[in-house]
Tab-separated table of C-alpha atoms in Angstrom:
chain	number	residue	atom	x	y	z
A	249	ARG	CA	8.678	-26.427	-14.092
A	250	PHE	CA	5.873	-24.361	-13.503
A	251	PRO	CA	3.377	-27.027	-12.092
A	252	GLN	CA	6.099	-28.525	-10.013
A	253	ALA	CA	7.197	-25.210	-8.233
A	254	PHE	CA	3.710	-24.338	-7.700
A	255	THR	CA	2.892	-28.033	-5.850
A	256	TYR	CA	7.066	-27.631	-4.183
A	257	ILE	CA	5.600	-24.924	-1.333
A	258	PRO	CA	1.808	-24.054	-0.411
A	259	PHE	CA	2.127	-21.811	-3.370
A	260	ALA	CA	-1.541	-21.380	-3.242
A	261	LEU	CA	-1.948	-20.214	0.603
A	262	TYR	CA	0.663	-18.015	0.007
A	263	THR	CA	-0.815	-16.252	-2.735
A	264	TRP	CA	-3.952	-15.717	-0.922
A	265	ASN	CA	-2.298	-14.409	2.363
A	266	THR	CA	-0.176	-12.272	-0.096
A	267	LEU	CA	-2.956	-10.914	-1.872
A	268	TYR	CA	-5.328	-10.723	1.097
A	269	ILE	CA	-2.355	-8.292	2.683
A	270	SER	CA	-2.101	-6.151	-0.505
A	271	LEU	CA	-5.975	-5.468	-1.342
A	272	TYR	CA	-6.526	-4.686	2.628
A	273	ASN	CA	-3.616	-2.159	2.436
A	274	VAL	CA	-4.863	-0.714	-1.267
A	275	ILE	CA	-8.356	0.003	0.188
A	276	ALA	CA	-7.359	1.141	3.412
A	277	THR	CA	-4.420	3.192	1.972
A	278	VAL	CA	-6.966	4.782	-0.473
A	279	ILE	CA	-9.971	5.574	1.963
A	280	SER	CA	-7.190	7.227	4.344
A	281	CYS	CA	-5.289	9.227	2.260
A	282	THR	CA	-8.019	10.583	0.033
A	283	VAL	CA	-9.465	11.790	3.126
A	284	VAL	CA	-6.386	13.302	5.108
A	285	ALA	CA	-5.202	14.820	1.682
A	286	TYR	CA	-9.174	16.588	1.042
A	287	GLY	CA	-8.280	17.708	4.910
A	288	PHE	CA	-4.978	19.012	3.580
A	289	ALA	CA	-6.373	20.710	0.362
A	290	ARG	CA	-9.572	21.880	1.050
A	291	LEU	CA	-10.292	22.641	4.481
A	292	GLU	CA	-9.133	26.104	6.472
A	293	TRP	CA	-8.311	25.508	9.964
A	294	LYS	CA	-5.434	26.742	11.834
A	295	GLY	CA	-1.958	25.805	11.584
A	296	ARG	CA	-3.004	23.372	8.301
A	297	ASP	CA	0.435	24.124	6.777
A	298	ALA	CA	2.526	23.305	9.562
A	299	VAL	CA	1.041	20.379	10.144
A	300	PHE	CA	1.277	19.085	6.593
A	301	ALA	CA	4.906	20.279	6.500
A	302	LEU	CA	5.077	17.885	9.546
A	303	VAL	CA	3.859	14.959	7.685
A	304	ILE	CA	6.047	15.478	4.612
A	305	ALA	CA	9.018	16.116	7.104
A	306	THR	CA	7.769	12.384	7.846
A	307	MET	CA	9.155	11.077	4.882
A	308	MET	CA	13.089	11.675	5.867
A	309	LEU	CA	12.470	9.361	9.097
A	310	PRO	CA	13.895	6.050	8.330
A	311	TYR	CA	12.172	3.152	9.041
A	312	GLN	CA	15.017	1.377	10.868
A	313	VAL	CA	14.207	4.211	13.248
A	314	THR	CA	10.899	3.273	14.072
A	315	LEU	CA	11.089	-0.326	13.822
A	316	ILE	CA	11.870	-1.479	17.329
A	317	PRO	CA	9.757	1.219	19.632
A	318	GLN	CA	6.825	-0.178	16.703
A	319	TYR	CA	7.710	-3.761	17.505
A	320	ILE	CA	7.570	-3.397	21.062
A	321	ILE	CA	4.019	-1.576	20.372
A	322	PHE	CA	2.946	-4.317	18.405
A	323	SER	CA	4.199	-7.171	21.204
A	324	ARG	CA	2.540	-5.987	23.947
A	325	LEU	CA	-0.908	-5.501	21.876
A	326	LYS	CA	0.018	-9.390	21.170
A	327	TRP	CA	-0.171	-8.829	17.306
A	328	VAL	CA	2.958	-10.096	16.446
A	329	GLY	CA	2.374	-13.847	14.698
A	330	THR	CA	-0.732	-11.982	13.002
A	331	PHE	CA	-1.683	-10.150	9.835
A	332	LEU	CA	-2.381	-7.112	12.203
A	333	PRO	CA	0.797	-5.385	12.137
A	334	LEU	CA	1.064	-5.387	8.195
A	335	THR	CA	-2.329	-4.111	7.502
A	336	PHE	CA	-3.768	-2.197	10.551
A	337	PRO	CA	-1.218	0.994	10.063
A	338	ALA	CA	-2.932	1.341	6.732
A	339	TRP	CA	-5.525	3.010	8.386
A	340	PHE	CA	-3.252	5.966	9.373
A	341	ALA	CA	-2.419	7.025	6.012
A	342	THR	CA	0.987	7.339	4.243
A	343	PRO	CA	2.851	10.690	3.997
A	344	PHE	CA	4.079	10.009	0.484
A	345	PHE	CA	0.229	9.036	-0.668
A	346	ILE	CA	-1.316	12.018	1.230
A	347	PHE	CA	1.109	14.294	-0.498
A	348	LEU	CA	0.466	12.730	-4.276
A	349	THR	CA	-3.246	13.214	-3.488
A	350	ARG	CA	-3.308	16.680	-2.206
A	351	GLN	CA	-1.191	18.089	-4.668
A	352	PHE	CA	-4.009	16.240	-7.348
A	353	PHE	CA	-6.904	17.902	-5.549
A	354	MET	CA	-5.123	21.252	-5.728
A	355	THR	CA	-5.483	21.249	-9.631
A	356	LEU	CA	-9.264	20.859	-9.259
A	357	PRO	CA	-10.844	24.114	-9.725
A	358	ALA	CA	-11.987	25.523	-6.358
A	359	GLU	CA	-15.401	26.841	-7.878
A	360	LEU	CA	-16.803	22.359	-7.807
A	361	THR	CA	-16.355	22.830	-4.128
A	362	ASP	CA	-18.299	26.147	-3.754
A	363	ALA	CA	-20.953	25.213	-6.288
A	364	ALA	CA	-21.364	22.210	-3.935
A	365	ARG	CA	-21.645	24.085	-0.714
A	366	ILE	CA	-24.366	26.255	-2.345
A	367	ASP	CA	-26.179	23.053	-3.354
A	368	GLY	CA	-26.576	21.924	0.503
A	369	ALA	CA	-23.290	19.782	0.179
A	370	ASN	CA	-21.348	18.903	3.212
A	371	ASP	CA	-17.402	17.718	3.359
A	372	LEU	CA	-18.153	14.439	3.001
A	373	GLY	CA	-20.536	14.659	-0.064
A	374	ILE	CA	-18.283	16.507	-1.545
A	375	LEU	CA	-15.398	14.491	-1.290
A	376	VAL	CA	-17.115	11.389	-2.667
A	377	ARG	CA	-19.587	12.882	-5.279
A	378	ILE	CA	-16.793	15.213	-7.205
A	379	PHE	CA	-13.500	14.357	-5.368
A	380	VAL	CA	-13.021	11.004	-5.485
A	381	PRO	CA	-14.552	10.915	-9.262
A	382	LEU	CA	-12.565	13.590	-10.655
A	383	SER	CA	-9.360	11.891	-9.242
A	384	ARG	CA	-9.725	8.321	-10.475
A	385	PRO	CA	-6.026	8.808	-12.024
A	386	ALA	CA	-4.635	9.780	-8.921
A	387	LEU	CA	-5.967	7.252	-6.581
A	388	ALA	CA	-5.267	4.581	-9.281
A	389	THR	CA	-1.639	5.437	-9.181
A	390	MET	CA	-1.938	5.405	-5.273
A	391	ALA	CA	-3.388	1.571	-5.354
A	392	VAL	CA	-1.023	0.171	-7.951
A	393	PHE	CA	2.297	1.549	-5.756
A	394	THR	CA	0.228	0.500	-2.899
A	395	PHE	CA	-0.407	-3.201	-4.431
A	396	MET	CA	3.392	-3.407	-5.645
A	397	TRP	CA	5.195	-2.435	-2.479
A	398	ASN	CA	2.720	-4.718	-0.535
A	399	TRP	CA	3.515	-7.764	-2.685
A	400	ASN	CA	6.297	-7.634	-3.052
A	401	ASP	CA	7.306	-6.631	0.327
A	402	PHE	CA	9.985	-9.259	2.312
A	403	PHE	CA	11.095	-7.382	5.458
A	404	TRP	CA	7.758	-6.546	7.095
A	405	PRO	CA	6.408	-10.256	7.061
A	406	LEU	CA	9.782	-11.393	8.044
A	407	ILE	CA	9.444	-9.121	11.200
A	408	TYR	CA	6.111	-9.758	12.215
A	409	LEU	CA	4.650	-13.408	10.855
A	410	THR	CA	6.059	-16.349	13.195
A	411	ASN	CA	3.848	-19.204	11.516
A	412	GLN	CA	4.325	-20.769	8.118
A	413	LYS	CA	0.819	-20.778	7.383
A	414	GLN	CA	0.529	-17.380	7.130
A	415	PHE	CA	3.879	-16.763	5.496
A	416	THR	CA	3.607	-14.165	2.030
A	417	LEU	CA	5.221	-15.620	-1.568
A	418	SER	CA	8.162	-13.520	-0.889
A	419	LEU	CA	8.761	-15.517	2.611
A	420	GLY	CA	7.616	-18.680	0.613
A	421	LEU	CA	10.309	-18.100	-1.927
A	422	TYR	CA	12.831	-17.765	0.322
A	423	ASN	CA	12.089	-20.996	1.812
A	424	PHE	CA	13.658	-22.502	-1.523
A	425	ILE	CA	17.055	-21.585	-0.644
A	426	GLY	CA	16.784	-21.561	3.652
A	427	PHE	CA	15.808	-25.290	3.669
A	428	VAL	CA	16.666	-27.034	0.499
A	429	ALA	CA	20.559	-28.053	0.488
A	430	ARG	CA	20.966	-27.287	-3.062
A	431	THR	CA	18.857	-24.645	-4.445
A	432	ASP	CA	17.359	-25.876	-7.691
A	433	TRP	CA	17.107	-22.612	-9.753
A	434	GLY	CA	15.143	-23.789	-12.229
A	435	LEU	CA	12.563	-23.867	-9.800
A	436	LEU	CA	13.045	-21.071	-7.654
A	437	MET	CA	12.951	-18.933	-11.211
A	438	ALA	CA	9.473	-20.634	-12.148
A	439	ALA	CA	7.760	-19.673	-8.624
A	440	SER	CA	9.696	-16.356	-8.854
A	441	THR	CA	8.096	-15.864	-12.597
A	442	MET	CA	4.473	-16.466	-11.466
A	443	MET	CA	4.815	-14.203	-8.495
A	444	THR	CA	5.484	-11.322	-10.463
A	445	ILE	CA	2.149	-12.223	-12.881
A	446	PRO	CA	-0.162	-10.455	-10.635
A	447	PRO	CA	1.388	-7.114	-10.301
A	448	VAL	CA	2.282	-7.131	-14.085
A	449	ILE	CA	-1.478	-7.651	-14.696
A	450	LEU	CA	-2.758	-4.897	-12.354
A	451	PHE	CA	-0.329	-2.155	-13.827
A	452	PHE	CA	-1.529	-3.075	-17.768
A	453	LEU	CA	-5.027	-3.036	-16.500
A	454	ALA	CA	-4.642	0.620	-14.743
A	455	GLN	CA	-1.960	1.406	-16.768
A	456	ARG	CA	-3.528	4.405	-18.862
A	457	SER	CA	-4.866	6.177	-15.146
A	458	PHE	CA	-1.340	5.435	-13.678
A	459	ILE	CA	0.207	7.446	-16.540
A	460	GLU	CA	-2.366	10.084	-16.422
A	461	GLY	CA	-1.989	10.146	-12.553
A	462	ILE	CA	1.869	11.072	-12.798
A	463	SER	CA	1.621	13.272	-15.271
A	464	LEU	CA	-1.326	15.186	-13.726
A	465	THR	CA	-0.211	14.856	-10.321
A	466	GLY	CA	1.923	18.172	-8.740
A	467	ILE	CA	0.928	20.608	-11.690
A	468	LYS	CA	-0.241	23.196	-8.872
A	469	GLY	CA	1.189	23.552	-5.622
């Protein structure tokens, strides 16, 4: 049933759309959260702890509260019906990953930063040349989580995507039930199995770094 499931819907197009959104969010999330986490972990500035507490507090805010205001903003920007509402917010960092990366940065010796400053390195150089290479487990964990969340996401594409040519795999699989009078469950299961392959491959490729990141993050608060 796999060849039939692949051709029953534009599976390749939906896969490309989902892959584009997922990889874009991985890159944007890793860059933005790494920069913000470094600011909370290593830079001294007034009100840092209070701002960090505020950032963490936003994790308790359910998405239903911000759904309508966010939709209004994107609607006025004329972004509804495009990929922008699903990709652009990733550049503003995610509180959970800020916390995750910041905790990992706190485990790195402060002597590394001091030695780099003596050698004339600025904060950007310290982040790129020292913290990023040493934080690959945490960054890999962030990348895996972000990819899986975006790859499996159904709600946000349902809200913002209006053209079937922009649909993701999750929306495409839903069409098996939505537009067919009698659902072919064998066909649906075959398509669902193919959809799970990329996250499984990604997890096995990053398994070592992923597990290391989970085990090391949070040792030092």
